CSV table of C-alpha atoms and ligand atoms in Angstrom, one decimal:
chain,number,residue,atom,x,y,z
A,1,UNK,CA,-8.0,69.9,-41.3
A,2,UNK,CA,-9.9,72.8,-43.0
A,3,UNK,CA,-11.1,75.6,-40.9
A,4,UNK,CA,-14.9,75.1,-41.3
A,5,UNK,CA,-15.5,77.9,-38.9
A,6,UNK,CA,-15.2,80.6,-41.8
A,7,UNK,CA,-16.6,78.5,-44.7
A,8,UNK,CA,-20.4,79.9,-44.3
A,9,UNK,CA,-22.5,81.7,-46.8
A,10,UNK,CA,-25.5,82.3,-44.5
A,11,UNK,CA,-25.6,85.3,-42.1
A,12,UNK,CA,-27.8,87.0,-39.6
A,13,UNK,CA,-28.3,90.7,-39.3
A,14,UNK,CA,-28.6,92.5,-36.1
A,15,UNK,CA,-30.0,96.1,-35.9
A,16,UNK,CA,-28.5,98.3,-33.4
A,17,UNK,CA,-29.7,101.9,-33.2
A,18,UNK,CA,-30.4,101.8,-36.9
A,19,UNK,CA,-26.9,100.2,-37.7
A,20,UNK,CA,-26.8,96.8,-39.4
A,21,UNK,CA,-24.5,94.3,-38.5
A,22,UNK,CA,-24.0,91.2,-40.4
A,23,UNK,CA,-23.1,88.0,-38.3
A,24,UNK,CA,-21.9,84.7,-40.1
A,25,UNK,CA,-23.8,81.7,-39.3
A,26,UNK,CA,-21.5,78.7,-38.5
A,27,UNK,CA,-23.0,75.2,-39.4
A,28,UNK,CA,-22.1,72.5,-37.1
A,29,UNK,CA,-22.0,68.7,-38.0
A,30,UNK,CA,-24.8,68.1,-35.2
A,31,UNK,CA,-26.8,70.5,-33.0
A,32,UNK,CA,-27.7,74.2,-33.3
A,33,UNK,CA,-26.0,76.5,-35.5
A,34,UNK,CA,-23.9,79.4,-34.1
A,35,UNK,CA,-23.9,83.0,-34.6
A,36,UNK,CA,-20.3,84.1,-35.1
A,37,UNK,CA,-20.0,87.1,-33.1
A,38,UNK,CA,-16.2,87.5,-33.0
A,39,UNK,CA,-16.2,90.9,-34.9
A,40,UNK,CA,-19.5,92.2,-33.0
A,41,UNK,CA,-17.3,94.4,-30.7
A,42,UNK,CA,-15.0,95.8,-33.4
A,43,UNK,CA,-17.9,96.6,-35.6
A,44,UNK,CA,-20.8,97.5,-33.3
A,45,UNK,CA,-19.1,98.5,-30.0
A,46,UNK,CA,-21.2,95.9,-28.0
A,47,UNK,CA,-20.6,92.9,-26.0
A,48,UNK,CA,-23.0,90.0,-25.6
A,49,UNK,CA,-24.0,89.2,-22.1
A,50,UNK,CA,-24.3,85.5,-21.3
A,51,UNK,CA,-23.3,84.4,-17.8
A,52,UNK,CA,-23.2,80.8,-17.2
A,53,UNK,CA,-22.8,80.3,-21.0
A,54,UNK,CA,-26.4,79.2,-21.6
A,55,UNK,CA,-26.2,80.3,-25.2
A,56,UNK,CA,-22.5,80.7,-25.9
A,57,UNK,CA,-20.0,78.2,-27.6
A,58,UNK,CA,-16.6,79.0,-26.3
A,59,UNK,CA,-14.9,77.0,-28.7
A,60,UNK,CA,-15.2,74.5,-31.7
A,61,UNK,CA,-14.7,71.0,-31.2
A,62,UNK,CA,-14.7,67.4,-32.8
A,63,UNK,CA,-14.6,65.2,-29.8
A,64,UNK,CA,-17.9,65.0,-27.9
A,65,UNK,CA,-21.5,65.8,-29.0
A,66,UNK,CA,-24.6,66.0,-26.6
A,67,UNK,CA,-28.1,66.4,-27.8
A,68,UNK,CA,-29.8,67.4,-24.5
A,69,UNK,CA,-33.5,67.1,-25.6
A,70,UNK,CA,-32.9,63.6,-27.1
A,71,UNK,CA,-30.6,62.3,-24.5
A,72,UNK,CA,-27.8,61.5,-26.9
A,73,UNK,CA,-24.2,61.5,-26.1
A,74,UNK,CA,-21.6,60.6,-28.8
A,75,UNK,CA,-17.8,60.4,-28.4
A,76,UNK,CA,-16.2,61.0,-32.1
A,77,UNK,CA,-19.6,60.1,-33.4
A,78,UNK,CA,-20.0,56.7,-31.5
A,79,UNK,CA,-23.0,56.4,-29.0
A,80,UNK,CA,-22.2,56.2,-25.4
A,81,UNK,CA,-24.3,53.0,-25.0
A,82,UNK,CA,-22.5,51.1,-27.8
A,83,UNK,CA,-19.1,52.2,-26.3
A,84,UNK,CA,-20.3,51.2,-22.7
A,85,UNK,CA,-21.2,47.9,-24.0
A,86,UNK,CA,-18.7,46.9,-26.4
A,87,UNK,CA,-15.6,49.0,-25.8
A,88,UNK,CA,-13.3,49.5,-22.7
A,89,UNK,CA,-11.9,52.5,-21.2
A,90,UNK,CA,-8.3,52.5,-22.6
A,91,UNK,CA,-9.8,52.1,-26.2
A,92,UNK,CA,-12.2,55.1,-25.4
A,93,UNK,CA,-9.2,57.0,-24.3
A,94,UNK,CA,-7.5,56.4,-27.7
A,95,UNK,CA,-10.7,57.3,-29.4
A,96,UNK,CA,-10.9,60.4,-27.6
A,97,UNK,CA,-7.3,61.6,-27.9
A,98,UNK,CA,-6.8,60.3,-31.6
A,99,UNK,CA,-10.3,60.5,-33.1
A,100,UNK,CA,-10.7,57.1,-34.4
A,101,UNK,CA,-11.2,53.6,-33.2
A,102,UNK,CA,-7.7,51.9,-32.8
A,103,UNK,CA,-6.7,49.0,-34.9
A,104,UNK,CA,-5.4,46.0,-32.8
A,105,UNK,CA,-1.8,46.9,-33.1
A,106,UNK,CA,-2.5,50.7,-32.3
A,107,UNK,CA,-4.4,49.8,-29.2
A,108,UNK,CA,-1.7,47.3,-28.2
A,109,UNK,CA,1.1,49.9,-28.4
A,110,UNK,CA,-1.1,52.4,-26.7
A,111,UNK,CA,-2.1,50.3,-23.7
A,112,UNK,CA,1.6,49.3,-23.4
A,113,UNK,CA,2.7,52.9,-23.4
A,114,UNK,CA,0.1,54.2,-20.9
A,115,UNK,CA,0.9,51.1,-18.6
A,116,UNK,CA,4.5,52.0,-18.7
A,117,UNK,CA,3.8,55.3,-16.9
A,118,UNK,CA,1.7,54.0,-13.9
A,119,UNK,CA,4.4,54.7,-11.2
A,120,UNK,CA,5.0,58.0,-9.8
A,121,UNK,CA,8.3,59.6,-8.9
A,122,UNK,CA,9.4,58.2,-5.7
A,123,UNK,CA,10.0,61.6,-4.2
A,124,UNK,CA,6.4,62.3,-4.7
A,125,UNK,CA,5.6,59.8,-1.9
A,126,UNK,CA,7.1,62.4,0.6
A,127,UNK,CA,4.9,65.1,-0.9
A,128,UNK,CA,1.8,63.0,-0.1
A,129,UNK,CA,3.1,62.9,3.7
A,130,UNK,CA,2.8,66.6,3.9
A,131,UNK,CA,-0.9,66.3,4.0
A,132,UNK,CA,-3.1,65.9,7.0
A,133,UNK,CA,-4.4,62.2,7.1
A,134,UNK,CA,-8.1,63.6,7.4
A,135,UNK,CA,-7.7,65.7,4.2
A,136,UNK,CA,-10.0,64.9,1.4
A,137,UNK,CA,-8.6,62.9,-1.3
A,138,UNK,CA,-9.5,65.6,-3.7
A,139,UNK,CA,-7.7,68.1,-1.9
A,140,UNK,CA,-4.7,66.0,-1.8
A,141,UNK,CA,-5.2,65.4,-5.7
A,142,UNK,CA,-5.5,69.1,-6.6
A,143,UNK,CA,-2.1,69.5,-4.7
A,144,UNK,CA,-0.3,66.3,-6.1
A,145,UNK,CA,-1.5,66.8,-9.7
A,146,UNK,CA,-0.4,70.5,-9.6
A,147,UNK,CA,3.0,69.2,-8.2
A,148,UNK,CA,3.5,67.1,-11.1
A,149,UNK,CA,4.9,69.8,-13.0
A,150,UNK,CA,7.7,70.1,-10.4
A,151,UNK,CA,8.5,66.4,-11.2
A,152,UNK,CA,8.2,66.0,-14.9
A,153,UNK,CA,10.2,68.7,-16.6
A,154,UNK,CA,10.6,66.9,-19.8
A,155,UNK,CA,7.1,67.2,-20.6
A,156,UNK,CA,6.0,70.9,-20.0
A,157,UNK,CA,6.9,72.3,-23.3
A,158,UNK,CA,3.3,72.6,-24.6
A,159,UNK,CA,4.8,73.8,-28.2
A,160,UNK,CA,6.4,70.2,-28.6
A,161,UNK,CA,3.6,67.7,-29.8
A,162,UNK,CA,5.8,64.8,-28.4
A,163,UNK,CA,6.0,66.3,-24.8
A,164,UNK,CA,2.2,67.1,-25.1
A,165,UNK,CA,1.8,63.3,-25.8
A,166,UNK,CA,4.0,62.2,-23.0
A,167,UNK,CA,2.2,64.4,-20.8
A,168,UNK,CA,-1.1,62.9,-21.8
A,169,UNK,CA,0.1,59.4,-21.1
A,170,UNK,CA,1.5,60.3,-17.7
A,171,UNK,CA,-1.7,62.0,-16.7
A,172,UNK,CA,-4.0,59.2,-17.9
A,173,UNK,CA,-1.4,56.7,-16.4
A,174,UNK,CA,-0.6,58.2,-13.1
A,175,UNK,CA,-4.2,59.4,-12.1
A,176,UNK,CA,-5.3,56.0,-10.8
A,177,UNK,CA,-2.0,55.9,-8.6
A,178,UNK,CA,-2.7,59.3,-7.2
A,179,UNK,CA,-6.2,58.6,-6.7
A,180,UNK,CA,-5.3,55.3,-4.8
A,181,UNK,CA,-2.5,56.8,-2.9
A,182,UNK,CA,-4.7,59.7,-1.6
A,183,UNK,CA,-7.3,57.0,-0.4
A,184,UNK,CA,-4.5,55.0,1.2
A,185,UNK,CA,-3.0,57.9,3.0
A,186,UNK,CA,-6.3,58.9,4.3
A,187,UNK,CA,-6.8,55.7,6.0
A,188,UNK,CA,-3.3,55.1,7.2
A,189,UNK,CA,-2.2,52.1,5.0
A,190,UNK,CA,0.7,51.6,3.1
A,191,UNK,CA,0.8,52.8,-0.4
A,192,UNK,CA,0.4,49.8,-3.0
A,193,UNK,CA,2.5,50.2,-6.0
A,194,UNK,CA,0.8,49.7,-9.5
A,195,UNK,CA,0.8,46.4,-11.1
A,196,UNK,CA,1.3,46.4,-15.0
A,197,UNK,CA,0.3,43.0,-15.5
A,198,UNK,CA,-3.6,44.0,-14.5
A,199,UNK,CA,-5.9,46.1,-16.7
A,200,UNK,CA,-6.5,49.7,-16.1
A,201,UNK,CA,-9.8,49.1,-13.5
A,202,UNK,CA,-8.2,46.0,-12.1
A,203,UNK,CA,-4.9,47.9,-11.3
A,204,UNK,CA,-6.9,50.7,-9.5
A,205,UNK,CA,-8.9,48.2,-7.4
A,206,UNK,CA,-5.8,46.5,-6.5
A,207,UNK,CA,-4.1,49.8,-5.3
A,208,UNK,CA,-7.1,50.6,-3.5
A,209,UNK,CA,-8.0,47.5,-1.7
A,210,UNK,CA,-4.8,45.3,-1.5
A,211,UNK,CA,-2.6,45.4,1.7
A,212,UNK,CA,1.2,44.0,1.7
A,213,UNK,CA,0.0,41.5,4.5
A,214,UNK,CA,-2.2,39.3,2.3
A,215,UNK,CA,-3.1,38.4,-1.4
A,216,UNK,CA,-6.0,40.3,-2.8
A,217,UNK,CA,-7.7,38.9,-5.9
A,218,UNK,CA,-9.4,41.5,-8.2
A,219,UNK,CA,-13.0,40.3,-9.1
A,220,UNK,CA,-13.3,40.6,-12.9
A,221,UNK,CA,-16.8,41.5,-12.8
A,222,UNK,CA,-16.3,44.2,-10.4
A,223,UNK,CA,-13.4,45.6,-12.7
A,224,UNK,CA,-15.5,45.4,-15.8
A,225,UNK,CA,-18.3,47.4,-13.8
A,226,UNK,CA,-15.6,50.0,-12.7
A,227,UNK,CA,-14.2,50.3,-16.1
A,228,UNK,CA,-17.6,51.0,-17.5
A,229,UNK,CA,-18.0,53.9,-14.7
A,230,UNK,CA,-14.7,55.3,-16.1
A,231,UNK,CA,-16.2,55.3,-19.6
A,232,UNK,CA,-19.3,56.9,-18.6
A,233,UNK,CA,-17.2,59.8,-17.1
A,234,UNK,CA,-14.6,60.1,-19.7
A,235,UNK,CA,-15.7,63.2,-21.5
A,236,UNK,CA,-18.8,65.5,-21.6
A,237,UNK,CA,-17.9,68.2,-23.8
A,238,UNK,CA,-17.5,71.9,-22.5
A,239,UNK,CA,-18.6,71.4,-19.0
A,240,UNK,CA,-17.4,73.4,-16.1
A,241,UNK,CA,-14.2,71.5,-15.5
A,242,UNK,CA,-13.5,71.1,-19.0
A,243,UNK,CA,-13.9,74.8,-19.8
A,244,UNK,CA,-11.6,75.5,-16.8
A,245,UNK,CA,-8.8,73.4,-18.2
A,246,UNK,CA,-9.4,75.2,-21.6
A,247,UNK,CA,-9.2,78.6,-19.8
A,248,UNK,CA,-6.1,77.7,-17.7
A,249,UNK,CA,-4.3,76.4,-20.9
A,250,UNK,CA,-5.1,79.3,-23.1
A,251,UNK,CA,-2.5,81.3,-21.2
A,252,UNK,CA,0.0,78.5,-22.1
A,253,UNK,CA,0.1,77.0,-18.7
A,254,UNK,CA,1.6,73.7,-18.4
A,255,UNK,CA,-0.6,70.6,-18.7
A,256,UNK,CA,-0.3,69.3,-15.0
A,257,UNK,CA,-1.4,72.9,-13.8
A,258,UNK,CA,-4.3,72.9,-16.1
A,259,UNK,CA,-5.5,69.5,-14.9
A,260,UNK,CA,-5.1,70.5,-11.4
A,261,UNK,CA,-7.4,73.5,-12.1
A,262,UNK,CA,-9.8,71.0,-13.7
A,263,UNK,CA,-9.8,68.8,-10.5
A,264,UNK,CA,-10.6,71.7,-8.4
A,265,UNK,CA,-13.6,72.8,-10.5
A,266,UNK,CA,-14.7,69.2,-10.5
A,267,UNK,CA,-15.0,69.0,-6.8
A,268,UNK,CA,-18.0,71.4,-6.6
A,269,UNK,CA,-21.5,69.8,-5.6
A,270,UNK,CA,-23.0,71.1,-8.7
A,271,UNK,CA,-20.5,69.3,-10.8
A,272,UNK,CA,-18.5,66.1,-9.7
A,273,UNK,CA,-19.0,66.5,-6.2
A,274,UNK,CA,-22.8,65.6,-6.8
A,275,UNK,CA,-22.0,61.7,-6.6
A,276,UNK,CA,-20.8,62.1,-3.0
A,277,UNK,CA,-23.6,64.6,-2.5
A,278,UNK,CA,-26.2,62.4,-3.9
A,279,UNK,CA,-25.2,59.2,-1.8
A,280,UNK,CA,-25.1,61.2,1.3
A,281,UNK,CA,-28.6,62.6,0.4
A,282,UNK,CA,-29.9,59.0,-0.1
A,283,UNK,CA,-28.5,58.0,3.2
A,284,UNK,CA,-30.0,60.9,4.8
A,285,UNK,CA,-33.4,60.0,3.6
A,286,UNK,CA,-32.9,56.6,4.8
A,287,UNK,CA,-36.3,55.1,4.2
A,288,UNK,CA,-38.9,55.2,1.5
A,289,UNK,CA,-41.6,56.6,3.9
A,290,UNK,CA,-39.6,59.9,4.3
A,291,UNK,CA,-39.3,60.6,0.5
A,292,UNK,CA,-42.5,62.8,0.6
A,293,UNK,CA,-41.0,65.0,3.4
A,294,UNK,CA,-37.8,65.4,1.3
A,295,UNK,CA,-39.5,66.1,-1.9
A,296,UNK,CA,-41.5,68.9,-0.1
A,297,UNK,CA,-38.1,70.3,1.3
A,298,UNK,CA,-36.6,70.3,-2.3
A,299,UNK,CA,-39.6,72.2,-3.7
A,300,UNK,CA,-39.3,74.7,-1.0
A,301,UNK,CA,-36.8,77.1,-2.5
A,302,UNK,CA,-35.9,78.6,0.8
A,303,UNK,CA,-34.6,75.3,2.1
A,304,UNK,CA,-31.5,75.3,-0.4
A,305,UNK,CA,-32.0,71.6,-0.8
A,306,UNK,CA,-31.8,70.3,-4.2
A,307,UNK,CA,-32.4,66.7,-5.2
A,308,UNK,CA,-28.7,65.7,-5.9
A,309,UNK,CA,-28.1,63.7,-8.9
A,310,UNK,CA,-30.9,65.1,-10.7
A,311,UNK,CA,-31.0,68.1,-13.3
A,312,UNK,CA,-28.4,68.9,-15.9
A,313,UNK,CA,-27.5,72.1,-17.8
A,314,UNK,CA,-27.6,70.3,-21.2
A,315,UNK,CA,-29.7,67.1,-20.7
A,316,UNK,CA,-33.4,68.0,-20.7
A,317,UNK,CA,-34.3,64.2,-20.8
A,318,UNK,CA,-32.9,61.1,-19.2
A,319,UNK,CA,-29.1,61.3,-18.9
A,320,UNK,CA,-28.0,58.4,-21.4
A,321,UNK,CA,-25.2,57.7,-18.8
A,322,UNK,CA,-27.6,57.3,-16.0
A,323,UNK,CA,-29.5,54.6,-17.8
A,324,UNK,CA,-26.3,52.6,-18.2
A,325,UNK,CA,-25.3,53.3,-14.6
A,326,UNK,CA,-28.8,52.1,-13.3
A,327,UNK,CA,-28.4,48.9,-14.8
A,328,UNK,CA,-24.8,48.6,-13.7
A,329,UNK,CA,-25.7,49.1,-10.3
A,330,UNK,CA,-28.6,46.3,-10.4
A,331,UNK,CA,-25.8,44.0,-11.8
A,332,UNK,CA,-23.1,45.0,-9.3
A,333,UNK,CA,-25.6,44.6,-6.5
A,334,UNK,CA,-26.8,41.2,-7.8
A,335,UNK,CA,-23.2,40.1,-8.1
A,336,UNK,CA,-22.3,41.0,-4.6
A,337,UNK,CA,-25.5,39.3,-3.3
A,338,UNK,CA,-26.5,42.7,-1.7
A,339,UNK,CA,-30.3,42.1,-1.6
A,340,UNK,CA,-32.9,44.9,-0.4
A,341,UNK,CA,-30.2,47.6,-0.3
A,342,UNK,CA,-32.0,50.2,1.3
A,343,UNK,CA,-30.0,53.0,-0.5
A,344,UNK,CA,-31.2,51.4,-3.9
A,345,UNK,CA,-34.6,51.2,-2.9
A,346,UNK,CA,-34.7,54.9,-1.8
A,347,UNK,CA,-33.0,55.8,-5.1
A,348,UNK,CA,-35.5,53.8,-7.2
A,349,UNK,CA,-38.6,55.2,-5.4
A,350,UNK,CA,-37.3,58.8,-5.3
A,351,UNK,CA,-36.7,58.5,-9.1
A,352,UNK,CA,-40.1,57.1,-9.7
A,353,UNK,CA,-41.8,59.8,-7.6
A,354,UNK,CA,-39.7,62.7,-9.1
A,355,UNK,CA,-40.5,61.6,-12.8
A,356,UNK,CA,-44.1,61.8,-12.1
A,357,UNK,CA,-44.0,65.1,-10.0
A,358,UNK,CA,-44.9,68.2,-11.7
A,359,UNK,CA,-42.1,70.4,-10.3
A,360,UNK,CA,-39.5,68.0,-11.8
A,361,UNK,CA,-41.4,67.4,-15.0
A,362,UNK,CA,-42.1,70.9,-15.8
A,363,UNK,CA,-38.4,71.8,-15.2
A,364,UNK,CA,-37.3,68.8,-17.2
A,365,UNK,CA,-35.1,67.4,-14.3
A,366,UNK,CA,-34.1,63.8,-14.9
A,367,UNK,CA,-31.5,61.5,-13.1
A,368,UNK,CA,-28.1,62.4,-14.2
A,369,UNK,CA,-24.9,60.3,-14.0
A,370,UNK,CA,-24.2,60.9,-10.5
A,371,UNK,CA,-27.5,59.5,-9.3
A,372,UNK,CA,-26.6,56.0,-9.3
A,373,UNK,CA,-22.9,55.8,-9.4
A,374,UNK,CA,-22.4,56.2,-5.7
A,375,UNK,CA,-24.5,53.3,-5.0
A,376,UNK,CA,-22.2,51.1,-7.2
A,377,UNK,CA,-19.0,52.5,-5.8
A,378,UNK,CA,-20.2,52.0,-2.2
A,379,UNK,CA,-21.2,48.5,-3.1
A,380,UNK,CA,-17.4,48.0,-4.3
A,381,UNK,CA,-16.1,49.3,-1.0
A,382,UNK,CA,-15.2,52.7,-1.7
A,383,UNK,CA,-16.0,55.5,0.9
A,384,UNK,CA,-18.1,58.4,-0.4
A,385,UNK,CA,-14.9,60.7,-0.2
A,386,UNK,CA,-13.5,58.6,-3.1
A,387,UNK,CA,-16.3,59.0,-5.3
A,388,UNK,CA,-15.4,62.4,-6.9
A,389,UNK,CA,-11.5,61.4,-7.2
A,390,UNK,CA,-12.8,58.4,-9.3
A,391,UNK,CA,-14.7,60.9,-11.4
A,392,UNK,CA,-11.5,62.9,-11.8
A,393,UNK,CA,-9.3,59.9,-12.8
A,394,UNK,CA,-11.8,59.0,-15.5
A,395,UNK,CA,-12.4,62.6,-16.7
A,396,UNK,CA,-8.6,63.2,-17.1
A,397,UNK,CA,-8.7,61.7,-20.6
A,398,UNK,CA,-11.5,64.1,-21.7
A,399,UNK,CA,-9.7,67.1,-20.1
A,400,UNK,CA,-6.5,65.9,-21.9
A,401,UNK,CA,-8.1,65.4,-25.2
A,402,UNK,CA,-9.8,68.8,-25.3
A,403,UNK,CA,-6.5,70.4,-24.0
A,404,UNK,CA,-4.6,68.7,-27.0
A,405,UNK,CA,-7.3,69.9,-29.4
A,406,UNK,CA,-7.2,73.5,-28.3
A,407,UNK,CA,-3.4,73.8,-28.4
A,408,UNK,CA,-3.2,72.4,-31.9
A,409,UNK,CA,-5.8,75.0,-32.8
A,410,UNK,CA,-4.2,77.6,-34.9
A,411,UNK,CA,-6.8,80.3,-34.0
A,412,UNK,CA,-6.0,79.8,-30.0
A,413,UNK,CA,-6.1,83.0,-28.2
A,414,UNK,CA,-6.0,83.5,-24.5
A,415,UNK,CA,-9.6,83.3,-23.1
A,416,UNK,CA,-10.6,86.4,-21.8
A,417,UNK,CA,-14.3,87.1,-21.1
A,418,UNK,CA,-16.0,90.6,-21.2
A,419,UNK,CA,-18.2,92.0,-18.4
A,420,UNK,CA,-21.1,94.1,-17.9
A,421,UNK,CA,-19.7,96.6,-15.7
A,422,UNK,CA,-22.4,97.9,-13.1
A,423,UNK,CA,-20.1,99.4,-10.4
A,424,UNK,CA,-19.6,103.1,-9.8
A,425,UNK,CA,-18.9,105.3,-12.6
A,426,UNK,CA,-15.4,107.1,-12.4
A,427,UNK,CA,-15.1,109.6,-9.4
A,428,UNK,CA,-12.5,111.5,-7.5
A,429,UNK,CA,-10.5,110.0,-4.6
A,430,UNK,CA,-11.7,111.5,-1.2
A,431,UNK,CA,-9.2,112.2,1.4
A,432,UNK,CA,-9.7,110.2,4.5
A,433,UNK,CA,-10.7,113.1,6.9
A,434,UNK,CA,-13.2,114.1,4.3
A,435,UNK,CA,-15.2,110.6,4.0
B,501,CMC,N1,-33.3,69.8,-7.5
B,501,CMC,C1,-34.3,70.7,-7.5
B,501,CMC,N2,-34.4,71.7,-8.2
B,501,CMC,C2,-33.6,71.9,-9.2
B,501,CMC,C3,-32.5,71.0,-9.4
B,501,CMC,C4,-32.4,69.7,-8.5
B,501,CMC,N3,-31.4,69.0,-8.5
B,501,CMC,N4,-31.7,71.3,-10.5
B,501,CMC,C5,-32.5,72.3,-11.0
B,501,CMC,N5,-33.5,72.7,-10.5
B,501,CMC,C6,-34.4,73.7,-10.5
B,501,CMC,C7,-33.9,75.1,-10.2
B,501,CMC,O1,-34.3,75.5,-8.9
B,501,CMC,C8,-34.6,76.0,-11.1
B,501,CMC,O2,-35.9,76.1,-10.8
B,501,CMC,P1,-36.8,77.5,-11.1
B,501,CMC,O3,-36.9,77.5,-12.7
B,501,CMC,O4,-38.0,77.5,-10.4
B,501,CMC,O5,-35.7,78.6,-10.6
B,501,CMC,C9,-34.7,75.1,-12.5
B,501,CMC,O6,-34.6,73.9,-12.1
B,501,CMC,C10,-33.5,75.2,-13.4
B,501,CMC,O7,-32.3,75.0,-12.6
B,501,CMC,P2,-30.8,75.7,-12.8
B,501,CMC,O8,-30.0,75.9,-11.6
B,501,CMC,O9,-31.2,77.2,-13.6
B,501,CMC,O10,-30.1,74.9,-13.9
B,501,CMC,P3,-28.8,74.7,-14.3
B,501,CMC,O11,-28.7,74.2,-15.7
B,501,CMC,O12,-28.0,76.1,-14.0
B,501,CMC,O13,-28.1,73.7,-13.3
B,501,CMC,C11,-27.3,71.8,-12.3
B,501,CMC,C12,-27.7,72.4,-13.6
B,501,CMC,C13,-26.8,70.3,-12.8
B,501,CMC,C14,-26.1,72.5,-11.7
B,501,CMC,C15,-28.5,71.6,-11.4
B,501,CMC,O14,-29.6,70.8,-12.1
B,501,CMC,C16,-28.1,71.0,-10.0
B,501,CMC,O15,-27.7,71.8,-9.2
B,501,CMC,N6,-28.4,69.6,-9.8
B,501,CMC,C17,-28.0,68.8,-8.8
B,501,CMC,C18,-26.5,68.8,-8.6
B,501,CMC,C19,-26.2,67.5,-9.7
B,501,CMC,O16,-26.7,66.6,-9.6
B,501,CMC,N7,-24.9,67.9,-10.3
B,501,CMC,C20,-24.4,66.8,-11.4
B,501,CMC,C21,-24.6,67.3,-12.6
B,501,CMC,S1,-24.3,65.9,-13.7
B,501,CMC,C22,-22.6,65.7,-13.6
B,501,CMC,C23,-21.5,66.7,-13.9
B,501,CMC,O17,-21.7,67.5,-14.8
B,501,CMC,O18,-20.8,66.6,-13.1
């Protein structure tokens, strides 16, 4: 692929203390143009300052595009709404990894390859047993996924494209097994081995909810709804956990270590941990009549309370994933015959009030993907502690696609941000008796 990052004719001029610095303007396929500041320090002896990366593109990518103002999410150019309706998770995995929709034979081969990697090394079962039973499944996942590098030595060489591909298959295939085992371990039930005759989502449901003592039939409609949840979480361009994976990988770290770093980052309540926090918040509110008090608390900045499942760094419009998720919540509760679900009632009313309230309107705060996902997962029987592990297993393909893209990039250099140092200027050491 030609390097379009340098094929530019337009420039911007920066004037610093009378000195002109010319900055190339890079043109994207979609979205804002980027000022190329790579030579700024060498030419003008200044850094740029952008904590939180609100205006900084940390990489070039061809995988996912978000238009936050319009509420658009595209994977390899395809809108998420179309993918959620017509595709399925493993096909989306193929699309993210390889850049095109697979032909039937390509998809079949891919599904077979991924399915053949669902079991984990038997010795890893003992590794699980070292954790406390009451450990959060995300804590277990960070540890176990990091430990994969101690078990799969033949897919650690990041300079070998074949080993990278095998690492990708292993991670996508084993993550549901690891997440389900973390859950089973936390509730004291025996691990359930993967079943390769089941599709990706059905296999996960089976590993979570089957017990050896009796048969467990997976409901295909629930499996389809879970598959859609996986799709809605599959990738989201340069979010915090993906950027963590990229930064970790820029040093040449192995894929399992990098994905473990991504899982650790995802756990935070401002990111993937928001789905658990959102459902706990809805439960805490409890009834519709308590919403005004809660909203008042959110508006009082000193309370530290945020409306979880609302707001997004990029979306300044309704998160397109939340629209699909809301529709799925209705369908799943309907299917399960759950009527007048109090949590859903609180969620709907909270959303209605927030979308009319000037505090949220003026800040462009809309429901995000995490606002309704917990309601569906809870209805399926998952405890809140499993919400973020499910996000992690679904996001693994995004992390691994972005990791592959970065390693294949000839311009890859170690990620090494600069800083605005505001500490003490140089000073001399003071002997202890003189302090
Ligand atoms: N509730 C109340 N106020 C909020 C919220 C919220 N959820 N989100 C942002 N604000 C306010 C914030 O107080 C600030 O107000 P002001 O301008 O008066 O200081 C303004 O909106 C801008 O907020 P910010 O913190 O500068 O925005 P950010 O882009 O740094 O943060 C966010 C984005 C997602 C971390 C934030 O909106 C948030 O904490 N939301 C709740 C947690 C959540 O749902 N996270 C999941 C995000 S989607 C899935 C994922 O990425 O994992």
